[in-house]
C-alpha cells in the first residue's frame, strides 16, 4: 500500500502512514536485470498515468532485457514506489529535478515544457502515459503539437466495498446525479437505505478522473464529491469497511491487482506480475447500464468487450508530433509505431502478452496517432 499525500491550502498532509514494503515489485527506471539505473540522455523516458504505470514498467523491463544496444526504455511511476509519496525526480542524466508528475494530465503539463538535457540535444521526457484522450487544452495534432498514440484498451467502472449499500448496477444518468450531488442517498439510486453516498474521485492530475467525468457527462463535480484519493487503490483508509464509498476504477488495473498480483509486501511468484501488488482491498467492480465490466473467472478474467461503449477507455503513449509517415518521431517509431511499422510495443509477442497479464485488451489501432 502507498502512503498518500494531499495538498490542502498549500500544506502537505500525510493521511496514511501504512508502511510500504520494499521488494521486487518496486519500479521506476530498472534495467533488464531489475536493478535501478539512471537513464542516459539518449534513453527513452516516460512519466504520467497511474493506470498504465506497471504495464509500462513491465514493457520497459522486457524491452531492455531483449535489446543489448541502442537507447533503453524507462518509466517513472506516478508516485515514489518505495515511499508512496510525491517527490522530485531528475528523469535523465543532465536534466533538472522536477516534481514527480502524478497522473496523465500532470505528466502532460511537464511534457509540454519541452525541457531538454543540459547539452540541449535530448528531451528530458520523451513520452507520457495517458489514461485520457486529447482534450481542448492539449496542443493540436500538427507541427509543434502532440500525438496521442493508441496502445491498448481499458475500461472504467465504479467500485464499492462488497456488502455495502451501493447497488450492483448504476446507469450513466444515475452516476451523473451522484457526481453532481443531485442524488445524495443510496435509496435515490436503487441502493440500500438512506445513508449518504460518499462519492470519491482521484486527484485532479488523473487521466482516469478526466475520462470518467467525461463519460458520465459531468464538467464540474459537485461539492459533495471528495477528490482526495490516489486512483485505483481499494486499500485507501477512507474506503476500508466503508459501506457508502464509491469511486471510479480502472478495470484493467483491478484485474491485474486481484488476479495476477502478489499480496502487498510479498514477493511475486513466477506466474504473478513483476510490478505492482494487490491493492483492491474488499472492492468489487459494478455494472453500468446493465453491462458487466468483466467476463471470465479467476486468472481468466478479462475486460468485457461488450461493456457499455462509452466506458471502454483507450490508453495512450503521447509523443511530440513529427513530420513522418505516421507522425511519430523517427527515434520513437521503433517503440510506438504500429505492427505494420514493426513498433516493438505493438508487434512483439512478449509485449502483447504483457498487455493481457496487466489486464488490458489489445487494440487493432495500436500505434495509430490521433
Coordinates of C-alpha atoms in Angstrom, one line a residue:
X1 CA 0.0 0.0 0.0
X2 CA 1.2 3.5 -0.7
X3 CA 1.4 6.4 1.7
X4 CA -0.7 9.1 0.3
X5 CA -0.3 12.9 0.5
X6 CA -2.8 15.6 -0.2
X7 CA -2.2 19.3 -0.9
X8 CA -4.6 21.3 1.3
X9 CA -4.5 25.1 1.1
X10 CA -0.8 24.9 0.2
X11 CA 0.1 22.5 3.0
X12 CA 1.3 18.9 2.5
X13 CA -0.7 16.5 4.7
X14 CA 0.2 12.8 5.3
X15 CA -3.1 10.8 5.5
X16 CA -1.8 7.3 5.7
X17 CA 1.3 6.0 7.5
X18 CA 1.0 2.4 6.4
X19 CA 4.5 1.1 5.7
X20 CA 5.4 0.3 2.1
X21 CA 7.2 -3.0 1.6
X22 CA 10.5 -2.8 -0.3
X23 CA 10.8 -5.7 -2.7
X24 CA 10.9 -6.9 -6.3
X25 CA 7.6 -5.3 -7.2
X26 CA 9.1 -1.8 -6.9
X27 CA 9.8 0.0 -10.2
X28 CA 11.0 3.4 -11.5
X29 CA 13.8 3.0 -14.1
X30 CA 15.3 -0.5 -13.9
X31 CA 17.4 -2.4 -16.4
X32 CA 16.8 -5.8 -17.9
X33 CA 18.0 -7.4 -14.7
X34 CA 15.7 -5.4 -12.5
X35 CA 18.4 -3.2 -11.0
X36 CA 17.8 0.6 -10.6
X37 CA 19.5 2.8 -13.2
X38 CA 19.9 6.4 -14.0
X39 CA 18.6 6.9 -17.6
X40 CA 21.1 8.3 -20.1
X41 CA 20.4 11.5 -22.1
X42 CA 19.7 9.4 -25.2
X43 CA 17.3 6.9 -23.4
X44 CA 13.5 7.0 -23.9
X45 CA 11.8 8.0 -20.7
X46 CA 8.1 8.5 -19.6
X47 CA 6.1 9.9 -16.8
X48 CA 2.3 10.1 -16.2
X49 CA -0.7 7.8 -15.6
X50 CA -1.0 5.6 -12.6
X51 CA -3.3 3.3 -14.6
X52 CA -0.7 2.1 -17.0
X53 CA 2.5 2.6 -14.9
X54 CA 3.0 -1.1 -14.1
X55 CA 2.3 -2.2 -17.6
X56 CA 5.0 0.2 -18.9
X57 CA 7.3 -0.9 -16.2
X58 CA 7.0 -4.4 -17.5
X59 CA 7.2 -3.4 -21.1
X60 CA 10.4 -1.5 -20.4
X61 CA 11.9 -4.3 -18.4
X62 CA 11.2 -6.8 -21.2
X63 CA 12.4 -4.5 -23.9
X64 CA 15.7 -3.7 -22.1
X65 CA 16.2 -7.4 -21.4
X66 CA 15.9 -8.3 -25.0
X67 CA 17.9 -5.4 -26.5
X68 CA 21.5 -5.1 -25.8
X69 CA 22.3 -2.0 -27.9
X70 CA 20.6 1.3 -28.6
X71 CA 18.5 3.5 -26.3
X72 CA 16.9 1.9 -23.3
X73 CA 13.2 2.3 -22.5
X74 CA 12.3 3.6 -19.0
X75 CA 9.3 4.7 -17.0
X76 CA 8.9 6.8 -13.8
X77 CA 5.9 5.8 -11.7
X78 CA 3.2 8.3 -10.7
X79 CA 4.4 8.1 -7.0
X80 CA 7.7 7.1 -5.5
X81 CA 7.4 3.3 -5.4
X82 CA 9.4 3.0 -2.1
X83 CA 7.6 5.6 -0.1
X84 CA 4.3 6.1 -2.0
X85 CA 4.9 9.8 -1.8
X86 CA 5.4 12.6 -4.3
X87 CA 9.0 13.7 -4.6
X88 CA 11.3 15.4 -7.0
X89 CA 12.9 13.4 -9.8
X90 CA 15.6 14.0 -12.4
X91 CA 14.2 12.0 -15.3
X92 CA 17.6 11.6 -17.1
X93 CA 21.2 12.5 -16.7
X94 CA 21.6 16.2 -17.4
X95 CA 18.0 17.1 -16.5
X96 CA 16.9 19.4 -13.8
X97 CA 14.8 17.9 -11.0
X98 CA 11.0 18.4 -11.3
X99 CA 8.1 17.4 -9.1
X100 CA 7.2 13.8 -10.0
X101 CA 4.0 14.0 -12.2
X102 CA 1.2 12.1 -10.6
X103 CA -1.2 11.3 -13.4
X104 CA -1.6 11.8 -17.1
X105 CA -2.6 15.5 -17.0
X106 CA 0.3 16.3 -14.6
X107 CA 2.6 14.3 -16.9
X108 CA 1.5 16.2 -20.0
X109 CA 1.9 19.5 -18.3
X110 CA 5.6 18.6 -17.6
X111 CA 6.0 17.2 -21.1
X112 CA 4.7 20.3 -22.8
X113 CA 7.5 22.4 -21.2
X114 CA 9.8 20.6 -23.7
X115 CA 12.7 20.7 -21.1
X116 CA 16.0 19.4 -22.5
X117 CA 19.1 17.9 -21.2
X118 CA 22.0 20.1 -20.2
X119 CA 23.6 19.9 -23.6
X120 CA 20.2 20.7 -25.3
X121 CA 20.4 17.6 -27.5
X122 CA 17.7 15.4 -26.0
X123 CA 14.3 15.9 -24.3
X124 CA 14.0 15.1 -20.6
X125 CA 10.6 13.4 -21.2
X126 CA 10.1 11.5 -24.4
X127 CA 6.6 10.3 -24.0
X128 CA 3.7 10.4 -21.5
X129 CA 1.5 7.5 -20.3
X130 CA -2.1 8.7 -20.6
X131 CA -5.4 7.2 -19.5
X132 CA -7.3 10.0 -21.3
X133 CA -7.6 11.1 -24.9
X134 CA -6.9 14.5 -26.3
X135 CA -8.6 17.5 -24.6
X136 CA -9.1 21.1 -25.7
X137 CA -6.1 22.1 -23.5
X138 CA -3.7 19.8 -25.4
X139 CA -1.6 21.1 -28.4
X140 CA -3.1 20.2 -31.7
X141 CA -2.1 17.3 -33.9
X142 CA 0.4 19.1 -36.1
X143 CA 3.7 21.0 -36.2
X144 CA 4.7 21.9 -32.6
X145 CA 1.9 19.7 -31.2
X146 CA 1.3 16.4 -29.7
X147 CA 0.2 12.9 -30.9
X148 CA -1.8 10.6 -28.8
X149 CA -0.7 7.1 -29.9
X150 CA -3.0 4.2 -29.0
X151 CA -1.5 1.4 -27.0
X152 CA -4.4 -0.8 -25.7
X153 CA -7.9 -0.7 -24.3
X154 CA -9.0 -0.3 -20.7
X155 CA -12.5 0.2 -19.2
X156 CA -13.7 2.4 -16.3
X157 CA -16.5 1.4 -13.9
X158 CA -17.4 2.3 -10.3
X159 CA -16.0 0.3 -7.4
X160 CA -17.6 -0.2 -4.0
X161 CA -17.0 -2.3 -0.9
X162 CA -18.5 -5.8 -1.0
X163 CA -21.7 -5.9 1.0
X164 CA -22.1 -2.2 1.1
X165 CA -25.1 0.0 0.4
X166 CA -24.4 0.6 -3.3
X167 CA -26.5 -1.2 -6.0
X168 CA -24.6 -3.6 -8.2
X169 CA -25.7 -1.6 -11.3
X170 CA -26.0 2.1 -12.0
X171 CA -26.9 3.9 -15.2
X172 CA -24.9 6.8 -16.7
X173 CA -27.7 9.1 -15.6
X174 CA -27.5 7.9 -12.0
X175 CA -23.7 8.3 -11.9
X176 CA -24.2 11.8 -13.3
X177 CA -26.7 12.5 -10.5
X178 CA -24.3 11.2 -7.8
X179 CA -21.3 13.2 -9.0
X180 CA -23.3 16.4 -9.4
X181 CA -24.7 15.9 -6.0
X182 CA -28.3 15.8 -7.3
X183 CA -28.8 12.4 -5.7
X184 CA -27.0 12.1 -2.3
X185 CA -28.6 9.0 -0.6
X186 CA -28.5 5.4 -1.7
X187 CA -32.2 4.9 -1.9
X188 CA -32.4 7.6 -4.6
X189 CA -30.3 5.4 -7.0
X190 CA -31.6 1.9 -6.1
X191 CA -29.3 1.2 -3.2
X192 CA -29.9 0.1 0.4
X193 CA -31.2 2.6 3.0
X194 CA -30.9 6.4 3.3
X195 CA -27.2 6.6 4.2
X196 CA -25.3 9.4 2.4
X197 CA -23.4 8.4 -0.6
X198 CA -19.7 9.1 -0.2
X199 CA -18.5 9.7 -3.8
X200 CA -14.8 9.9 -4.4
X201 CA -12.6 11.0 -7.3
X202 CA -8.9 10.6 -7.9
X203 CA -6.6 13.7 -7.8
X204 CA -7.1 16.4 -10.4
X205 CA -4.0 15.3 -12.4
X206 CA -5.5 11.9 -13.1
X207 CA -6.4 11.0 -16.7
X208 CA -8.8 8.3 -15.3
X209 CA -10.7 11.1 -13.5
X210 CA -10.9 13.2 -16.6
X211 CA -12.2 10.2 -18.7
X212 CA -14.7 9.1 -16.1
X213 CA -16.2 12.6 -15.7
X214 CA -16.5 12.9 -19.5
X215 CA -18.1 9.5 -19.7
X216 CA -20.8 10.5 -17.2
X217 CA -21.3 14.0 -18.6
X218 CA -20.0 16.0 -15.6
X219 CA -18.0 19.1 -16.3
X220 CA -17.5 20.1 -12.7
X221 CA -18.1 17.7 -9.8
X222 CA -20.5 18.8 -7.0
X223 CA -19.4 20.0 -3.6
X224 CA -20.3 16.6 -2.0
X225 CA -17.6 14.8 -4.0
X226 CA -14.2 14.1 -2.3
X227 CA -11.2 14.4 -4.6
X228 CA -8.6 13.1 -2.0
X229 CA -7.7 9.6 -3.1
X230 CA -4.9 8.1 -5.2
X231 CA -6.7 6.3 -8.1
X232 CA -7.0 2.5 -8.2
X233 CA -6.3 1.8 -4.6
X234 CA -9.1 0.0 -2.8
X235 CA -6.9 -0.2 0.3
X236 CA -7.1 3.5 0.9
X237 CA -8.1 4.0 4.6
X238 CA -11.1 6.2 3.5
X239 CA -12.5 3.1 1.8
X240 CA -11.8 0.4 4.4
X241 CA -15.0 -1.0 5.8
X242 CA -16.9 2.0 4.4
X243 CA -20.3 0.7 3.1
X244 CA -21.1 4.1 1.4
X245 CA -17.9 4.8 -0.6
X246 CA -18.0 4.8 -4.4
X247 CA -15.1 5.6 -6.7
X248 CA -14.2 5.1 -10.4
X249 CA -11.7 2.3 -11.0
X250 CA -9.6 1.1 -13.9
X251 CA -10.9 -2.4 -14.8
X252 CA -7.5 -3.4 -16.2
X253 CA -5.8 -2.4 -13.0
X254 CA -8.3 -4.2 -10.9
X255 CA -7.9 -7.4 -12.9
X256 CA -4.1 -7.1 -12.5
X257 CA -4.3 -6.5 -8.8
X258 CA -6.9 -9.2 -7.9
X259 CA -6.0 -12.0 -10.3
X260 CA -2.3 -11.5 -11.3
X261 CA -0.5 -9.8 -8.4
X262 CA 1.1 -10.8 -5.1
X263 CA -0.1 -9.7 -1.8
X264 CA 1.5 -6.3 -1.0
X265 CA 4.7 -6.9 0.9
X266 CA 5.1 -10.4 -0.6
X267 CA 7.5 -11.5 -3.4
X268 CA 5.6 -12.3 -6.6
X269 CA 5.8 -15.8 -7.9
X270 CA 7.0 -16.5 -11.4
X271 CA 3.3 -16.6 -12.5
X272 CA 2.4 -13.3 -11.0
X273 CA 3.0 -9.8 -12.3
X274 CA 6.5 -8.5 -11.5
X275 CA 5.3 -4.9 -10.9
X276 CA 2.5 -3.8 -8.6
X277 CA 0.7 -5.7 -5.8
X278 CA -2.9 -6.5 -4.9
X279 CA -4.4 -3.2 -3.7
X280 CA -8.1 -3.9 -4.5
X281 CA -8.9 -4.4 -0.8
X282 CA -12.6 -5.5 -0.5
X283 CA -13.7 -3.6 -3.5
X284 CA -15.8 -5.1 -6.2
X285 CA -16.4 -3.8 -9.7
X286 CA -20.0 -3.0 -10.6
X287 CA -22.2 -2.9 -13.7
X288 CA -23.1 0.2 -15.7
X289 CA -26.3 0.4 -17.8
X290 CA -26.8 -3.4 -17.2
X291 CA -23.5 -4.4 -18.7
X292 CA -20.7 -6.2 -16.8
X293 CA -17.2 -4.8 -16.8
X294 CA -15.5 -8.2 -16.9
X295 CA -16.0 -11.7 -18.3
X296 CA -14.4 -14.9 -17.3
X297 CA -13.3 -16.1 -13.9
X298 CA -10.2 -16.2 -11.8
X299 CA -7.0 -15.7 -13.8
X300 CA -9.0 -15.9 -17.0
X301 CA -10.9 -12.7 -16.1
X302 CA -10.7 -10.1 -18.8
X303 CA -12.4 -6.8 -19.7
X304 CA -15.8 -7.4 -21.3
X305 CA -15.5 -6.2 -24.8
X306 CA -19.3 -5.6 -24.7
X307 CA -19.2 -3.3 -21.7
X308 CA -21.0 0.0 -22.2
X309 CA -19.1 1.5 -25.1
X310 CA -18.7 5.0 -23.6
X311 CA -16.8 3.4 -20.7
X312 CA -14.3 1.5 -22.8
X313 CA -11.3 3.7 -22.3
X314 CA -8.2 3.6 -24.6
X315 CA -4.8 4.2 -23.1
X316 CA -2.2 6.2 -25.0
X317 CA 1.5 7.0 -25.2
X318 CA 1.7 10.7 -26.0
X319 CA 4.6 11.9 -28.1
X320 CA 5.6 15.0 -30.0
X321 CA 4.1 15.3 -33.4
X322 CA 6.6 14.8 -36.2
X323 CA 6.6 15.1 -40.0
X324 CA 6.9 11.4 -40.6
X325 CA 4.7 8.9 -42.3
X326 CA 2.9 8.0 -39.0
X327 CA 3.7 11.4 -37.3
X328 CA 5.7 9.6 -34.6
X329 CA 9.2 10.9 -34.2
X330 CA 11.7 8.7 -36.0
X331 CA 13.7 7.9 -32.9
X332 CA 10.5 6.6 -31.2
X333 CA 8.9 4.7 -34.1
X334 CA 10.7 1.5 -33.3
X335 CA 8.9 1.6 -29.9
X336 CA 5.5 3.0 -30.5
X337 CA 4.8 2.5 -34.2
X338 CA 2.1 0.2 -35.5
X339 CA 2.7 -3.5 -36.0
X340 CA 2.9 -2.8 -39.7
X341 CA 5.8 -0.5 -39.0
X342 CA 7.3 -3.0 -36.6
X343 CA 6.9 -0.9 -33.4
X344 CA 8.0 -3.2 -30.6
X345 CA 5.1 -2.4 -28.2
X346 CA 2.5 -3.2 -31.0
X347 CA 4.2 -6.1 -32.7
X348 CA 6.3 -8.1 -30.2
X349 CA 4.7 -11.3 -28.8
X350 CA 6.1 -10.6 -25.3
X351 CA 4.7 -7.1 -25.3
X352 CA 1.3 -8.4 -26.4
X353 CA 1.4 -11.0 -23.5
X354 CA 2.3 -8.2 -21.1
X355 CA -0.9 -6.3 -22.1
X356 CA -3.1 -9.2 -21.1
X357 CA -1.1 -10.0 -17.9
X358 CA -1.8 -6.4 -16.7
X359 CA -5.5 -6.6 -17.5
X360 CA -5.7 -4.6 -20.8
X361 CA -7.3 -5.5 -24.1
X362 CA -5.2 -5.4 -27.3
X363 CA -6.5 -3.0 -29.9
X364 CA -6.1 -3.2 -33.7
X365 CA -5.3 0.6 -33.6
X366 CA -2.1 0.1 -31.6
X367 CA 0.4 2.6 -33.0
X368 CA -2.2 4.8 -34.5
X369 CA -1.9 8.5 -33.6
X370 CA -4.8 11.0 -33.1

